[in-house]
Amino acid sequence: MLTVLTPTYDRARTLPRLFDSLLRQDGVEFEWLVVDDGSTDGTAALIDEFAARAPFPVRRVFQANGGKHVAVNTGVAHASGGWIFIVDSDDWLADNALQVVTAALRPAEDNAGVVGLCFRKTDAQGRVLGRDCADLPVPWAGAPTDAGRRVRGELAYVFRREAMAAVPFPVIPGEKFVPDLYAWNRIGDLGAILFYLDRAIYRCEYLEDGYTRNFSIHLRRNPRGFFLFYAAQIRREPRFVDKIKAVARCAQCLAYQAIRRVRRDGAGG
């Protein structure tokens, strides 16, 4: 079975759109697991309402607010499916999304060397994010960092639950964010990820309070989590110029950490 995992924090206004898209998935066995990251906007009651009328299992797990990465760890621990498809609470799926995923999973199920699948995302108007990748075979076996550089757009990943459990997100006291790519790269170290870059199954919308529009704020608030990511990218990036960019980001993260220490010490004094 497939687990659609949705970490959420105060997204009661967008969750109905995702739920409606899940209702349109036909002929696929899956569960929807929602990890409520301490929401205060009625999310719990909404998910319970969905569970009462959904033709598929809907489960809700509550945790104190710790950030999306912690919610993903929680979801992996509670998932029933052998494969996990992470769908953010402000996004939704194409009508045939889970059919496409399960069709791609069939040849991967018995191949322990395959730890993940990946598909394309579109914007709310259905325009594929990133560049055309018709030059690559389907599926193409690659690493998330390499895929990101080739595609230049966000991607939708499905991972084997065992692989996600083997390399969970780090939990950093006082911070609430670690870039997804840090964990996805580590999963890719465990085996092959197959990229179906001719198939767009995931719809997304960039909200004003979302991560993409607020990168700089997240970086300042979570310098240790970003440092882990950029420090790892120094080794992973094949091009010298990208290694230098990662070094510069590491320096920025260290500066933000130093500023936080000074402020903390000043407040304590």
CSV table of N, CA, C and O in Angstrom, one decimal, residues 67-159:
chain,number,residue,atom,x,y,z
A,67,GLY,N,8.1,21.8,13.2
A,67,GLY,CA,8.6,22.0,11.8
A,67,GLY,C,8.2,20.8,10.9
A,67,GLY,O,8.0,19.7,11.4
A,68,LYS,N,8.3,21.1,9.6
A,68,LYS,CA,7.9,20.1,8.6
A,68,LYS,C,8.8,18.9,8.7
A,68,LYS,O,8.3,17.7,8.6
A,69,HIS,N,10.1,19.1,8.9
A,69,HIS,CA,11.0,17.9,8.9
A,69,HIS,C,10.7,17.0,10.0
A,69,HIS,O,10.8,15.8,9.8
A,70,VAL,N,10.4,17.5,11.2
A,70,VAL,CA,10.0,16.7,12.3
A,70,VAL,C,8.7,15.9,12.0
A,70,VAL,O,8.5,14.8,12.4
A,71,ALA,N,7.8,16.6,11.4
A,71,ALA,CA,6.5,16.0,11.0
A,71,ALA,C,6.7,14.9,10.0
A,71,ALA,O,6.0,13.9,10.1
A,72,VAL,N,7.6,15.0,9.1
A,72,VAL,CA,7.9,14.0,8.2
A,72,VAL,C,8.5,12.7,8.9
A,72,VAL,O,8.1,11.6,8.7
A,73,ASN,N,9.4,13.0,9.9
A,73,ASN,CA,9.9,11.9,10.7
A,73,ASN,C,8.8,11.2,11.4
A,73,ASN,O,8.7,9.9,11.5
A,74,THR,N,7.8,11.9,12.0
A,74,THR,CA,6.7,11.4,12.7
A,74,THR,C,5.8,10.6,11.7
A,74,THR,O,5.4,9.4,12.1
A,75,GLY,N,5.6,11.1,10.5
A,75,GLY,CA,4.8,10.4,9.6
A,75,GLY,C,5.4,9.1,9.1
A,75,GLY,O,4.7,8.0,9.0
A,76,VAL,N,6.7,9.0,8.9
A,76,VAL,CA,7.4,7.8,8.6
A,76,VAL,C,7.2,6.7,9.6
A,76,VAL,O,7.0,5.6,9.4
A,77,ALA,N,7.3,7.2,10.9
A,77,ALA,CA,7.1,6.2,12.0
A,77,ALA,C,5.7,5.6,12.1
A,77,ALA,O,5.5,4.5,12.6
A,78,HIS,N,4.7,6.4,11.6
A,78,HIS,CA,3.3,6.0,11.7
A,78,HIS,C,2.7,5.4,10.4
A,78,HIS,O,1.6,4.9,10.4
A,79,ALA,N,3.5,5.5,9.3
A,79,ALA,CA,3.0,5.1,8.0
A,79,ALA,C,2.7,3.6,7.9
A,79,ALA,O,3.5,2.8,8.4
A,80,SER,N,1.6,3.2,7.3
A,80,SER,CA,1.3,1.8,7.0
A,80,SER,C,1.9,1.3,5.7
A,80,SER,O,2.1,0.1,5.5
A,81,GLY,N,2.0,2.2,4.8
A,81,GLY,CA,2.5,1.8,3.4
A,81,GLY,C,3.9,1.5,3.4
A,81,GLY,O,4.7,2.1,4.1
A,82,GLY,N,4.3,0.7,2.4
A,82,GLY,CA,5.7,0.5,2.1
A,82,GLY,C,6.4,1.6,1.4
A,82,GLY,O,7.7,1.6,1.4
A,83,TRP,N,5.6,2.4,0.8
A,83,TRP,CA,6.1,3.6,0.0
A,83,TRP,C,5.4,4.8,0.5
A,83,TRP,O,4.2,4.8,0.8
A,84,ILE,N,6.1,6.0,0.5
A,84,ILE,CA,5.6,7.2,1.1
A,84,ILE,C,5.7,8.3,0.0
A,84,ILE,O,6.8,8.6,-0.5
A,85,PHE,N,4.6,8.9,-0.3
A,85,PHE,CA,4.5,10.0,-1.2
A,85,PHE,C,4.1,11.3,-0.4
A,85,PHE,O,3.0,11.4,0.2
A,86,ILE,N,5.1,12.2,-0.3
A,86,ILE,CA,4.9,13.4,0.5
A,86,ILE,C,4.2,14.5,-0.3
A,86,ILE,O,4.7,14.9,-1.4
A,87,VAL,N,3.0,14.9,0.1
A,87,VAL,CA,2.3,15.9,-0.6
A,87,VAL,C,2.0,17.0,0.4
A,87,VAL,O,1.3,16.8,1.4
A,88,ASP,N,2.5,18.2,0.2
A,88,ASP,CA,2.3,19.3,1.1
A,88,ASP,C,0.9,19.8,1.2
A,88,ASP,O,0.1,19.6,0.3
A,89,SER,N,0.5,20.4,2.4
A,89,SER,CA,-0.9,20.7,2.7
A,89,SER,C,-1.4,21.8,1.8
A,89,SER,O,-2.6,22.0,1.8
A,90,ASP,N,-0.6,22.6,1.2
A,90,ASP,CA,-1.1,23.7,0.3
A,90,ASP,C,-1.0,23.3,-1.2
A,90,ASP,O,-1.2,24.1,-2.1
A,91,ASP,N,-0.7,22.0,-1.5
A,91,ASP,CA,-0.7,21.5,-2.8
A,91,ASP,C,-1.7,20.4,-3.1
A,91,ASP,O,-2.5,20.1,-2.1
A,92,TRP,N,-1.8,19.9,-4.3
A,92,TRP,CA,-2.8,18.9,-4.6
A,92,TRP,C,-2.3,18.0,-5.7
A,92,TRP,O,-1.2,18.3,-6.3
A,93,LEU,N,-3.1,17.0,-6.1
A,93,LEU,CA,-2.6,16.0,-7.1
A,93,LEU,C,-3.5,16.1,-8.4
A,93,LEU,O,-4.7,16.4,-8.3
A,94,ALA,N,-2.8,15.7,-9.5
A,94,ALA,CA,-3.6,15.5,-10.7
A,94,ALA,C,-4.5,14.3,-10.5
A,94,ALA,O,-4.2,13.4,-9.7
A,95,ASP,N,-5.5,14.3,-11.3
A,95,ASP,CA,-6.5,13.2,-11.1
A,95,ASP,C,-6.0,11.8,-11.3
A,95,ASP,O,-6.5,10.9,-10.7
A,96,ASN,N,-5.0,11.6,-12.1
A,96,ASN,CA,-4.4,10.3,-12.3
A,96,ASN,C,-3.1,10.1,-11.6
A,96,ASN,O,-2.4,9.1,-11.8
A,97,ALA,N,-2.8,10.9,-10.6
A,97,ALA,CA,-1.5,10.9,-10.0
A,97,ALA,C,-1.1,9.6,-9.4
A,97,ALA,O,0.0,9.0,-9.6
A,98,LEU,N,-2.0,9.0,-8.5
A,98,LEU,CA,-1.7,7.8,-7.8
A,98,LEU,C,-1.7,6.6,-8.7
A,98,LEU,O,-1.0,5.6,-8.5
A,99,GLN,N,-2.4,6.7,-9.8
A,99,GLN,CA,-2.3,5.6,-10.8
A,99,GLN,C,-1.0,5.6,-11.5
A,99,GLN,O,-0.4,4.5,-11.7
A,100,VAL,N,-0.5,6.8,-11.8
A,100,VAL,CA,0.9,6.9,-12.4
A,100,VAL,C,1.9,6.4,-11.4
A,100,VAL,O,2.9,5.6,-11.8
A,101,VAL,N,1.8,6.7,-10.1
A,101,VAL,CA,2.8,6.3,-9.1
A,101,VAL,C,2.8,4.8,-9.0
A,101,VAL,O,3.8,4.1,-9.0
A,102,THR,N,1.6,4.2,-8.8
A,102,THR,CA,1.5,2.8,-8.6
A,102,THR,C,2.0,2.0,-9.8
A,102,THR,O,2.6,0.9,-9.6
A,103,ALA,N,1.7,2.5,-11.0
A,103,ALA,CA,2.2,1.8,-12.2
A,103,ALA,C,3.8,1.8,-12.2
A,103,ALA,O,4.4,0.8,-12.6
A,104,ALA,N,4.4,2.9,-11.8
A,104,ALA,CA,5.8,3.0,-11.7
A,104,ALA,C,6.4,2.2,-10.6
A,104,ALA,O,7.6,1.7,-10.7
A,105,LEU,N,5.6,2.0,-9.6
A,105,LEU,CA,6.1,1.2,-8.4
A,105,LEU,C,6.2,-0.3,-8.7
A,105,LEU,O,7.0,-1.0,-8.1
A,106,ARG,N,5.3,-0.8,-9.6
A,106,ARG,CA,5.3,-2.2,-9.8
A,106,ARG,C,6.6,-2.9,-10.1
A,106,ARG,O,7.0,-3.8,-9.5
A,107,PRO,N,7.4,-2.3,-11.1
A,107,PRO,CA,8.7,-2.9,-11.4
A,107,PRO,C,9.7,-2.6,-10.3
A,107,PRO,O,10.7,-3.3,-10.2
A,108,ALA,N,9.4,-1.6,-9.4
A,108,ALA,CA,10.4,-1.3,-8.4
A,108,ALA,C,10.2,-2.0,-7.1
A,108,ALA,O,11.1,-2.2,-6.2
A,109,GLU,N,9.0,-2.6,-6.9
A,109,GLU,CA,8.6,-3.2,-5.6
A,109,GLU,C,9.6,-4.3,-5.2
A,109,GLU,O,10.0,-4.3,-4.1
A,110,ASP,N,10.0,-5.2,-6.1
A,110,ASP,CA,10.8,-6.3,-5.8
A,110,ASP,C,12.3,-6.0,-6.0
A,110,ASP,O,13.1,-7.0,-5.9
A,111,ASN,N,12.6,-4.8,-6.4
A,111,ASN,CA,14.0,-4.4,-6.6
A,111,ASN,C,14.5,-3.6,-5.4
A,111,ASN,O,14.3,-2.4,-5.3
A,112,ALA,N,15.2,-4.3,-4.4
A,112,ALA,CA,15.6,-3.6,-3.2
A,112,ALA,C,16.6,-2.5,-3.5
A,112,ALA,O,16.8,-1.6,-2.6
A,113,GLY,N,17.2,-2.5,-4.6
A,113,GLY,CA,18.1,-1.4,-4.9
A,113,GLY,C,17.5,-0.1,-5.3
A,113,GLY,O,18.2,0.9,-5.3
A,114,VAL,N,16.2,-0.1,-5.5
A,114,VAL,CA,15.4,1.1,-5.8
A,114,VAL,C,14.8,1.7,-4.5
A,114,VAL,O,14.0,1.0,-3.9
A,115,VAL,N,15.2,2.9,-4.2
A,115,VAL,CA,14.7,3.5,-2.9
A,115,VAL,C,13.7,4.6,-3.2
A,115,VAL,O,13.1,5.1,-2.2
A,116,GLY,N,13.6,5.0,-4.4
A,116,GLY,CA,12.7,6.2,-4.6
A,116,GLY,C,12.3,6.3,-6.1
A,116,GLY,O,13.0,5.8,-7.0
A,117,LEU,N,11.2,7.1,-6.3
A,117,LEU,CA,10.7,7.5,-7.6
A,117,LEU,C,10.5,9.0,-7.6
A,117,LEU,O,10.4,9.6,-6.5
A,118,CYS,N,10.5,9.6,-8.8
A,118,CYS,CA,10.4,11.0,-8.8
A,118,CYS,C,9.6,11.4,-10.0
A,118,CYS,O,9.8,10.8,-11.1
A,119,PHE,N,8.8,12.5,-9.9
A,119,PHE,CA,7.9,12.9,-11.0
A,119,PHE,C,7.9,14.5,-11.0
A,119,PHE,O,8.5,15.1,-10.1
A,120,ARG,N,7.3,15.0,-12.0
A,120,ARG,CA,7.3,16.5,-12.2
A,120,ARG,C,6.2,17.1,-11.4
A,120,ARG,O,5.1,16.5,-11.2
A,121,LYS,N,6.4,18.4,-11.2
A,121,LYS,CA,5.3,19.3,-10.6
A,121,LYS,C,4.9,20.3,-11.6
A,121,LYS,O,5.7,20.7,-12.5
A,122,THR,N,3.7,20.8,-11.4
A,122,THR,CA,3.3,22.0,-12.2
A,122,THR,C,2.8,23.1,-11.3
A,122,THR,O,2.6,22.9,-10.1
A,123,ASP,N,2.6,24.3,-11.9
A,123,ASP,CA,2.0,25.3,-11.1
A,123,ASP,C,0.5,25.2,-11.1
A,123,ASP,O,0.0,24.2,-11.7
A,124,ALA,N,-0.2,26.1,-10.5
A,124,ALA,CA,-1.7,26.0,-10.4
A,124,ALA,C,-2.4,26.0,-11.7
A,124,ALA,O,-3.5,25.5,-11.9
A,125,GLN,N,-1.7,26.5,-12.8
A,125,GLN,CA,-2.3,26.6,-14.1
A,125,GLN,C,-1.9,25.4,-15.0
A,125,GLN,O,-2.2,25.3,-16.1
A,126,GLY,N,-1.1,24.5,-14.4
A,126,GLY,CA,-0.8,23.3,-15.1
A,126,GLY,C,0.5,23.4,-15.9
A,126,GLY,O,0.8,22.5,-16.7
A,127,ARG,N,1.3,24.4,-15.7
A,127,ARG,CA,2.5,24.6,-16.4
A,127,ARG,C,3.7,23.9,-15.7
A,127,ARG,O,3.9,24.1,-14.5
A,128,VAL,N,4.4,23.0,-16.4
A,128,VAL,CA,5.4,22.2,-15.7
A,128,VAL,C,6.5,23.1,-15.2
A,128,VAL,O,7.0,24.0,-15.9
A,129,LEU,N,7.0,22.9,-14.0
A,129,LEU,CA,8.0,23.7,-13.4
A,129,LEU,C,9.4,23.2,-13.9
A,129,LEU,O,9.7,22.0,-13.9
A,130,GLY,N,10.2,24.1,-14.3
A,130,GLY,CA,11.5,23.8,-14.7
A,130,GLY,C,11.6,23.6,-16.2
A,130,GLY,O,10.7,23.9,-17.0
A,131,ARG,N,12.8,23.1,-16.6
A,131,ARG,CA,13.0,23.0,-18.1
A,131,ARG,C,12.6,21.6,-18.6
A,131,ARG,O,12.4,20.7,-17.9
A,132,ASP,N,12.5,21.6,-19.9
A,132,ASP,CA,12.2,20.3,-20.6
A,132,ASP,C,13.4,19.3,-20.5
A,132,ASP,O,14.5,19.7,-20.6
A,133,CYS,N,13.1,18.1,-20.2
A,133,CYS,CA,14.1,17.1,-20.0
A,133,CYS,C,14.0,15.9,-21.0
A,133,CYS,O,14.2,14.8,-20.6
A,134,ALA,N,13.5,16.2,-22.2
A,134,ALA,CA,13.3,15.2,-23.2
A,134,ALA,C,14.6,14.5,-23.6
A,134,ALA,O,14.5,13.4,-24.2
A,135,ASP,N,15.7,15.1,-23.3
A,135,ASP,CA,17.0,14.4,-23.6
A,135,ASP,C,17.4,13.3,-22.7
A,135,ASP,O,18.3,12.5,-23.0
A,136,LEU,N,16.7,13.2,-21.6
A,136,LEU,CA,17.0,12.1,-20.6
A,136,LEU,C,16.1,10.9,-20.8
A,136,LEU,O,14.9,11.0,-21.2
A,137,PRO,N,16.6,9.7,-20.6
A,137,PRO,CA,15.8,8.5,-20.7
A,137,PRO,C,14.7,8.4,-19.7
A,137,PRO,O,14.8,9.1,-18.6
A,138,VAL,N,13.7,7.6,-19.9
A,138,VAL,CA,12.6,7.4,-18.9
A,138,VAL,C,12.5,5.9,-18.6
A,138,VAL,O,12.2,5.1,-19.5
A,139,PRO,N,12.7,5.5,-17.3
A,139,PRO,CA,13.1,6.4,-16.2
A,139,PRO,C,14.6,6.7,-16.3
A,139,PRO,O,15.4,5.9,-16.9
A,140,TRP,N,15.0,7.7,-15.7
A,140,TRP,CA,16.4,8.1,-15.6
A,140,TRP,C,16.9,7.9,-14.1
A,140,TRP,O,16.2,8.4,-13.2
A,141,ALA,N,18.0,7.2,-13.9
A,141,ALA,CA,18.4,6.9,-12.6
A,141,ALA,C,19.5,8.0,-12.2
A,141,ALA,O,20.5,8.2,-12.9
A,142,GLY,N,19.2,8.8,-11.2
A,142,GLY,CA,20.1,9.9,-10.8
A,142,GLY,C,20.0,10.2,-9.3
A,142,GLY,O,19.2,9.6,-8.6
A,143,ALA,N,20.7,11.3,-9.0
A,143,ALA,CA,20.7,11.7,-7.6
A,143,ALA,C,19.9,13.0,-7.5
A,143,ALA,O,19.8,13.8,-8.5
A,144,PRO,N,19.3,13.3,-6.4
A,144,PRO,CA,18.4,14.5,-6.2
A,144,PRO,C,19.2,15.8,-6.6
A,144,PRO,O,18.6,16.7,-7.2
A,145,THR,N,20.4,15.9,-6.1
A,145,THR,CA,21.2,17.2,-6.4
A,145,THR,C,21.4,17.3,-7.9
A,145,THR,O,21.2,18.4,-8.5
A,146,ASP,N,21.7,16.2,-8.6
A,146,ASP,CA,21.9,16.3,-10.1
A,146,ASP,C,20.6,16.6,-10.8
A,146,ASP,O,20.5,17.4,-11.7
A,147,ALA,N,19.5,16.0,-10.3
A,147,ALA,CA,18.2,16.2,-10.9
A,147,ALA,C,17.8,17.6,-10.7
A,147,ALA,O,17.2,18.2,-11.7
A,148,GLY,N,18.0,18.2,-9.6
A,148,GLY,CA,17.6,19.6,-9.3
A,148,GLY,C,18.4,20.5,-10.3
A,148,GLY,O,17.8,21.5,-10.8
A,149,ARG,N,19.6,20.2,-10.5
A,149,ARG,CA,20.4,21.1,-11.4
A,149,ARG,C,20.0,21.0,-12.9
A,149,ARG,O,19.9,21.9,-13.6
A,150,ARG,N,19.6,19.8,-13.3
A,150,ARG,CA,19.1,19.5,-14.6
A,150,ARG,C,17.7,20.1,-14.8
A,150,ARG,O,17.4,20.7,-15.9
A,151,VAL,N,16.8,19.9,-13.9
A,151,VAL,CA,15.4,20.3,-14.0
A,151,VAL,C,15.2,21.8,-13.8
A,151,VAL,O,14.4,22.5,-14.5
A,152,ARG,N,15.9,22.3,-12.8
A,152,ARG,CA,15.7,23.7,-12.4
A,152,ARG,C,14.2,24.0,-12.0
A,152,ARG,O,13.7,25.0,-12.3
A,153,GLY,N,13.7,23.1,-11.3
A,153,GLY,CA,12.3,23.2,-10.8
A,153,GLY,C,12.0,22.2,-9.7
A,153,GLY,O,12.7,21.2,-9.6
A,154,GLU,N,11.0,22.4,-8.9
A,154,GLU,CA,10.7,21.5,-7.8
A,154,GLU,C,10.2,20.1,-8.4
A,154,GLU,O,9.6,20.0,-9.5
A,155,LEU,N,10.4,19.1,-7.6
A,155,LEU,CA,10.1,17.7,-8.0
A,155,LEU,C,9.3,17.0,-6.9
A,155,LEU,O,9.4,17.4,-5.7
A,156,ALA,N,8.5,16.0,-7.3
A,156,ALA,CA,7.7,15.2,-6.4
A,156,ALA,C,8.3,13.9,-6.2
A,156,ALA,O,8.4,13.1,-7.1
A,157,TYR,N,8.7,13.6,-5.0
A,157,TYR,CA,9.4,12.3,-4.6
A,157,TYR,C,8.4,11.3,-3.9
A,157,TYR,O,7.6,11.7,-3.1
A,158,VAL,N,8.7,10.0,-4.2
A,158,VAL,CA,8.1,8.9,-3.5
A,158,VAL,C,9.2,8.0,-3.1
A,158,VAL,O,10.0,7.6,-3.9
A,159,PHE,N,9.2,7.7,-1.8
A,159,PHE,CA,10.4,7.0,-1.2
A,159,PHE,C,9.9,5.7,-0.5
A,159,PHE,O,8.8,5.6,0.0
